[in-house]
mmCIF file of C-alpha atoms and ligand atoms in Angstrom:
data_model
loop_
_atom_site.group_PDB
_atom_site.id
_atom_site.type_symbol
_atom_site.label_atom_id
_atom_site.label_comp_id
_atom_site.label_asym_id
_atom_site.label_seq_id
_atom_site.Cartn_x
_atom_site.Cartn_y
_atom_site.Cartn_z
ATOM 1 C CA UNK A 15 -10.571 -86.361 60.973
ATOM 2 C CA UNK A 16 -11.722 -87.914 57.378
ATOM 3 C CA UNK A 17 -15.106 -88.831 58.178
ATOM 4 C CA UNK A 18 -17.401 -91.428 56.432
ATOM 5 C CA UNK A 19 -18.980 -90.714 52.597
ATOM 6 C CA UNK A 20 -22.232 -91.939 53.561
ATOM 7 C CA UNK A 21 -22.331 -90.166 56.854
ATOM 8 C CA UNK A 22 -21.083 -86.534 55.346
ATOM 9 C CA UNK A 23 -22.904 -87.476 51.973
ATOM 10 C CA UNK A 24 -26.282 -87.102 54.085
ATOM 11 C CA UNK A 25 -24.504 -84.602 56.436
ATOM 12 C CA UNK A 26 -25.280 -82.032 53.072
ATOM 13 C CA UNK A 27 -28.053 -82.913 53.119
ATOM 14 C CA UNK A 28 -29.757 -82.641 55.729
ATOM 15 C CA UNK A 29 -27.968 -79.100 56.209
ATOM 16 C CA UNK A 30 -29.444 -78.147 53.217
ATOM 17 C CA UNK A 31 -33.215 -78.982 54.833
ATOM 18 C CA UNK A 32 -31.417 -77.089 57.477
ATOM 19 C CA UNK A 33 -31.325 -74.120 56.596
ATOM 20 C CA UNK A 34 -34.232 -74.027 54.250
ATOM 21 C CA UNK A 35 -36.209 -74.051 57.427
ATOM 22 C CA UNK A 36 -34.822 -71.580 58.254
ATOM 23 C CA UNK A 37 -35.702 -69.824 55.333
ATOM 24 C CA UNK A 38 -39.055 -71.030 55.914
ATOM 25 C CA UNK A 39 -39.105 -69.741 59.461
ATOM 26 C CA UNK A 40 -37.468 -66.047 58.207
ATOM 27 C CA UNK A 41 -40.439 -65.637 55.381
ATOM 28 C CA UNK A 42 -43.419 -66.850 58.567
ATOM 29 C CA UNK A 43 -42.016 -64.791 61.025
ATOM 30 C CA UNK A 44 -41.349 -61.472 58.608
ATOM 31 C CA UNK A 45 -44.884 -62.362 57.651
ATOM 32 C CA UNK A 46 -46.482 -62.386 60.801
ATOM 33 C CA UNK A 47 -44.703 -59.697 61.659
ATOM 34 C CA UNK A 48 -46.569 -57.204 58.932
ATOM 35 C CA UNK A 49 -49.772 -58.740 59.853
ATOM 36 C CA UNK A 50 -49.158 -57.847 63.681
ATOM 37 C CA UNK A 51 -49.641 -61.224 65.152
ATOM 38 C CA UNK A 52 -46.645 -60.373 67.167
ATOM 39 C CA UNK A 53 -46.367 -63.871 69.390
ATOM 40 C CA UNK A 54 -46.457 -65.581 66.378
ATOM 41 C CA UNK A 55 -43.195 -62.975 64.709
ATOM 42 C CA UNK A 56 -42.050 -63.578 68.052
ATOM 43 C CA UNK A 57 -42.631 -67.869 68.219
ATOM 44 C CA UNK A 58 -41.336 -68.094 64.747
ATOM 45 C CA UNK A 59 -38.067 -66.086 64.559
ATOM 46 C CA UNK A 60 -37.467 -68.483 67.871
ATOM 47 C CA UNK A 61 -37.538 -71.474 65.696
ATOM 48 C CA UNK A 62 -35.597 -69.099 63.179
ATOM 49 C CA UNK A 63 -32.581 -69.029 65.062
ATOM 50 C CA UNK A 64 -33.345 -72.351 66.728
ATOM 51 C CA UNK A 65 -32.383 -73.790 63.477
ATOM 52 C CA UNK A 66 -29.347 -71.486 62.229
ATOM 53 C CA UNK A 67 -28.352 -73.936 64.958
ATOM 54 C CA UNK A 68 -28.706 -76.742 64.396
ATOM 55 C CA UNK A 69 -27.309 -75.570 60.466
ATOM 56 C CA UNK A 70 -24.667 -75.026 62.655
ATOM 57 C CA UNK A 71 -23.680 -77.898 64.772
ATOM 58 C CA UNK A 72 -24.035 -79.546 60.929
ATOM 59 C CA UNK A 73 -21.553 -77.803 59.610
ATOM 60 C CA UNK A 74 -19.239 -77.661 62.012
ATOM 61 C CA UNK A 75 -19.051 -81.560 62.193
ATOM 62 C CA UNK A 76 -19.433 -82.125 58.426
ATOM 63 C CA UNK A 77 -16.173 -79.779 58.065
ATOM 64 C CA UNK A 78 -14.302 -81.926 60.801
ATOM 65 C CA UNK A 79 -15.522 -84.530 59.038
ATOM 66 C CA UNK A 80 -13.729 -83.231 56.219
ATOM 67 C CA UNK A 81 -17.005 -83.009 54.086
ATOM 68 C CA UNK A 82 -17.619 -79.389 51.886
ATOM 69 C CA UNK A 83 -21.241 -77.987 52.673
ATOM 70 C CA UNK A 84 -23.231 -76.983 49.730
ATOM 71 C CA UNK A 85 -25.199 -73.996 50.897
ATOM 72 C CA UNK A 86 -27.656 -73.606 48.585
ATOM 73 C CA UNK A 87 -30.968 -74.694 50.917
ATOM 74 C CA UNK A 88 -33.780 -76.619 49.254
ATOM 75 C CA UNK A 89 -36.027 -75.373 47.791
ATOM 76 C CA UNK A 90 -38.986 -74.077 50.575
ATOM 77 C CA UNK A 91 -42.884 -74.198 50.794
ATOM 78 C CA UNK A 92 -44.695 -70.620 52.253
ATOM 79 C CA UNK A 93 -47.884 -70.495 52.892
ATOM 80 C CA UNK A 94 -50.175 -67.693 51.642
ATOM 81 C CA UNK A 95 -53.065 -68.474 55.142
ATOM 82 C CA UNK A 96 -51.874 -68.291 59.095
ATOM 83 C CA UNK A 97 -53.630 -72.243 59.039
ATOM 84 C CA UNK A 98 -51.823 -72.973 55.808
ATOM 85 C CA UNK A 99 -48.086 -71.684 57.277
ATOM 86 C CA UNK A 100 -48.498 -73.812 60.751
ATOM 87 C CA UNK A 101 -49.303 -76.721 58.700
ATOM 88 C CA UNK A 102 -46.853 -76.748 56.379
ATOM 89 C CA UNK A 103 -43.913 -75.487 58.397
ATOM 90 C CA UNK A 104 -45.276 -79.466 60.023
ATOM 91 C CA UNK A 105 -45.272 -81.040 57.494
ATOM 92 C CA UNK A 106 -41.701 -79.654 57.240
ATOM 93 C CA UNK A 107 -40.904 -80.903 60.772
ATOM 94 C CA UNK A 108 -42.294 -84.406 59.945
ATOM 95 C CA UNK A 109 -40.639 -84.665 56.938
ATOM 96 C CA UNK A 110 -37.166 -83.320 58.746
ATOM 97 C CA UNK A 111 -38.418 -85.740 61.854
ATOM 98 C CA UNK A 112 -37.942 -89.136 59.297
ATOM 99 C CA UNK A 113 -35.132 -87.590 58.046
ATOM 100 C CA UNK A 114 -33.000 -87.538 61.026
ATOM 101 C CA UNK A 115 -34.898 -90.708 62.458
ATOM 102 C CA UNK A 116 -32.764 -92.301 58.727
ATOM 103 C CA UNK A 117 -28.855 -90.733 59.713
ATOM 104 C CA UNK A 118 -29.169 -91.354 63.213
ATOM 105 C CA UNK A 119 -29.555 -95.406 61.628
ATOM 106 C CA UNK A 120 -26.718 -94.889 59.188
ATOM 107 C CA UNK A 121 -25.160 -93.494 61.875
ATOM 108 C CA UNK A 122 -25.405 -96.188 63.877
ATOM 109 C CA UNK A 123 -24.607 -98.827 61.041
ATOM 110 C CA UNK A 124 -21.531 -97.385 60.379
ATOM 111 C CA UNK A 125 -20.532 -96.232 63.734
ATOM 112 C CA UNK A 126 -20.740 -92.675 64.192
ATOM 113 C CA UNK A 127 -21.655 -92.507 67.458
ATOM 114 C CA UNK A 128 -20.684 -88.754 67.105
ATOM 115 C CA UNK A 129 -22.755 -87.709 64.593
ATOM 116 C CA UNK A 130 -25.569 -90.168 65.691
ATOM 117 C CA UNK A 131 -25.117 -87.570 68.939
ATOM 118 C CA UNK A 132 -25.389 -84.465 67.338
ATOM 119 C CA UNK A 133 -28.551 -85.703 64.658
ATOM 120 C CA UNK A 134 -30.114 -87.616 67.935
ATOM 121 C CA UNK A 135 -30.689 -84.242 69.569
ATOM 122 C CA UNK A 136 -32.353 -82.221 66.639
ATOM 123 C CA UNK A 137 -34.664 -85.191 66.912
ATOM 124 C CA UNK A 138 -35.677 -84.282 70.282
ATOM 125 C CA UNK A 139 -35.735 -80.483 69.188
ATOM 126 C CA UNK A 140 -38.039 -81.444 66.036
ATOM 127 C CA UNK A 141 -40.093 -83.724 67.491
ATOM 128 C CA UNK A 142 -41.087 -82.016 71.134
ATOM 129 C CA UNK A 143 -40.703 -78.705 70.377
ATOM 130 C CA UNK A 144 -41.147 -77.597 67.047
ATOM 131 C CA UNK A 145 -43.379 -79.734 65.969
ATOM 132 C CA UNK A 146 -45.111 -80.866 68.916
ATOM 133 C CA UNK A 147 -46.097 -75.924 69.604
ATOM 134 C CA UNK A 148 -47.250 -76.562 66.125
ATOM 135 C CA UNK A 149 -49.468 -79.441 66.823
ATOM 136 C CA UNK A 150 -51.228 -77.350 69.790
ATOM 137 C CA UNK A 151 -51.612 -74.836 67.007
ATOM 138 C CA UNK A 152 -53.408 -76.260 64.743
ATOM 139 C CA UNK A 153 -55.544 -77.887 67.681
ATOM 140 C CA UNK A 154 -55.851 -74.780 69.375
ATOM 141 C CA UNK A 155 -58.138 -73.663 66.039
ATOM 142 C CA UNK A 156 -59.889 -76.179 65.474
ATOM 143 C CA UNK A 157 -61.303 -75.783 68.782
ATOM 144 C CA UNK A 158 -61.721 -72.528 69.360
ATOM 145 C CA UNK A 159 -61.864 -71.145 65.805
ATOM 146 C CA UNK A 160 -59.597 -69.187 63.425
ATOM 147 C CA UNK A 161 -60.239 -65.775 65.155
ATOM 148 C CA UNK A 162 -60.451 -66.392 68.490
ATOM 149 C CA UNK A 163 -56.622 -67.912 67.847
ATOM 150 C CA UNK A 164 -55.552 -65.183 65.651
ATOM 151 C CA UNK A 165 -57.143 -62.141 68.109
ATOM 152 C CA UNK A 166 -54.396 -64.707 70.510
ATOM 153 C CA UNK A 167 -51.344 -64.268 68.533
ATOM 154 C CA UNK A 168 -51.822 -60.505 68.495
HETATM 155 FE FE1 LIG B 17 -34.220 -77.962 62.965
HETATM 156 FE FE1 LIG B 18 -37.516 -77.331 62.956
#
């Protein structure tokens, strides 16, 4: 089915953002594994898989709407320390949250309710799972201190 140009253009950009989120979690999860922070590794490896599923849903919808996907990820913003990695990941999730909200408004204006529902599901994951978990980790570091937090993630 032929999609509407603004929705196709939007989905192409969002896909590149999800591919970047996947890559940032890919890198951070492997850094955590290298440092022996097994719990953080497991969580971030799971996030990487969820971002891959988000990208997959956008890719399939884009092809269905007869768009041409661009598989080059946006630039990523890796951190060098655990707090910096968590903060950069949270900044990314907040950015995606804004983009998803913008896309939902666009789809509603153009009457593309199926794309809207795909975006809404991803908005729920972004707010209630990914961003919330990152906010909790940064809150724990504030409350119990970085050393205690790191010890809890080994
Ligand atoms: Fe995502
Ligand atoms: Fe996410």
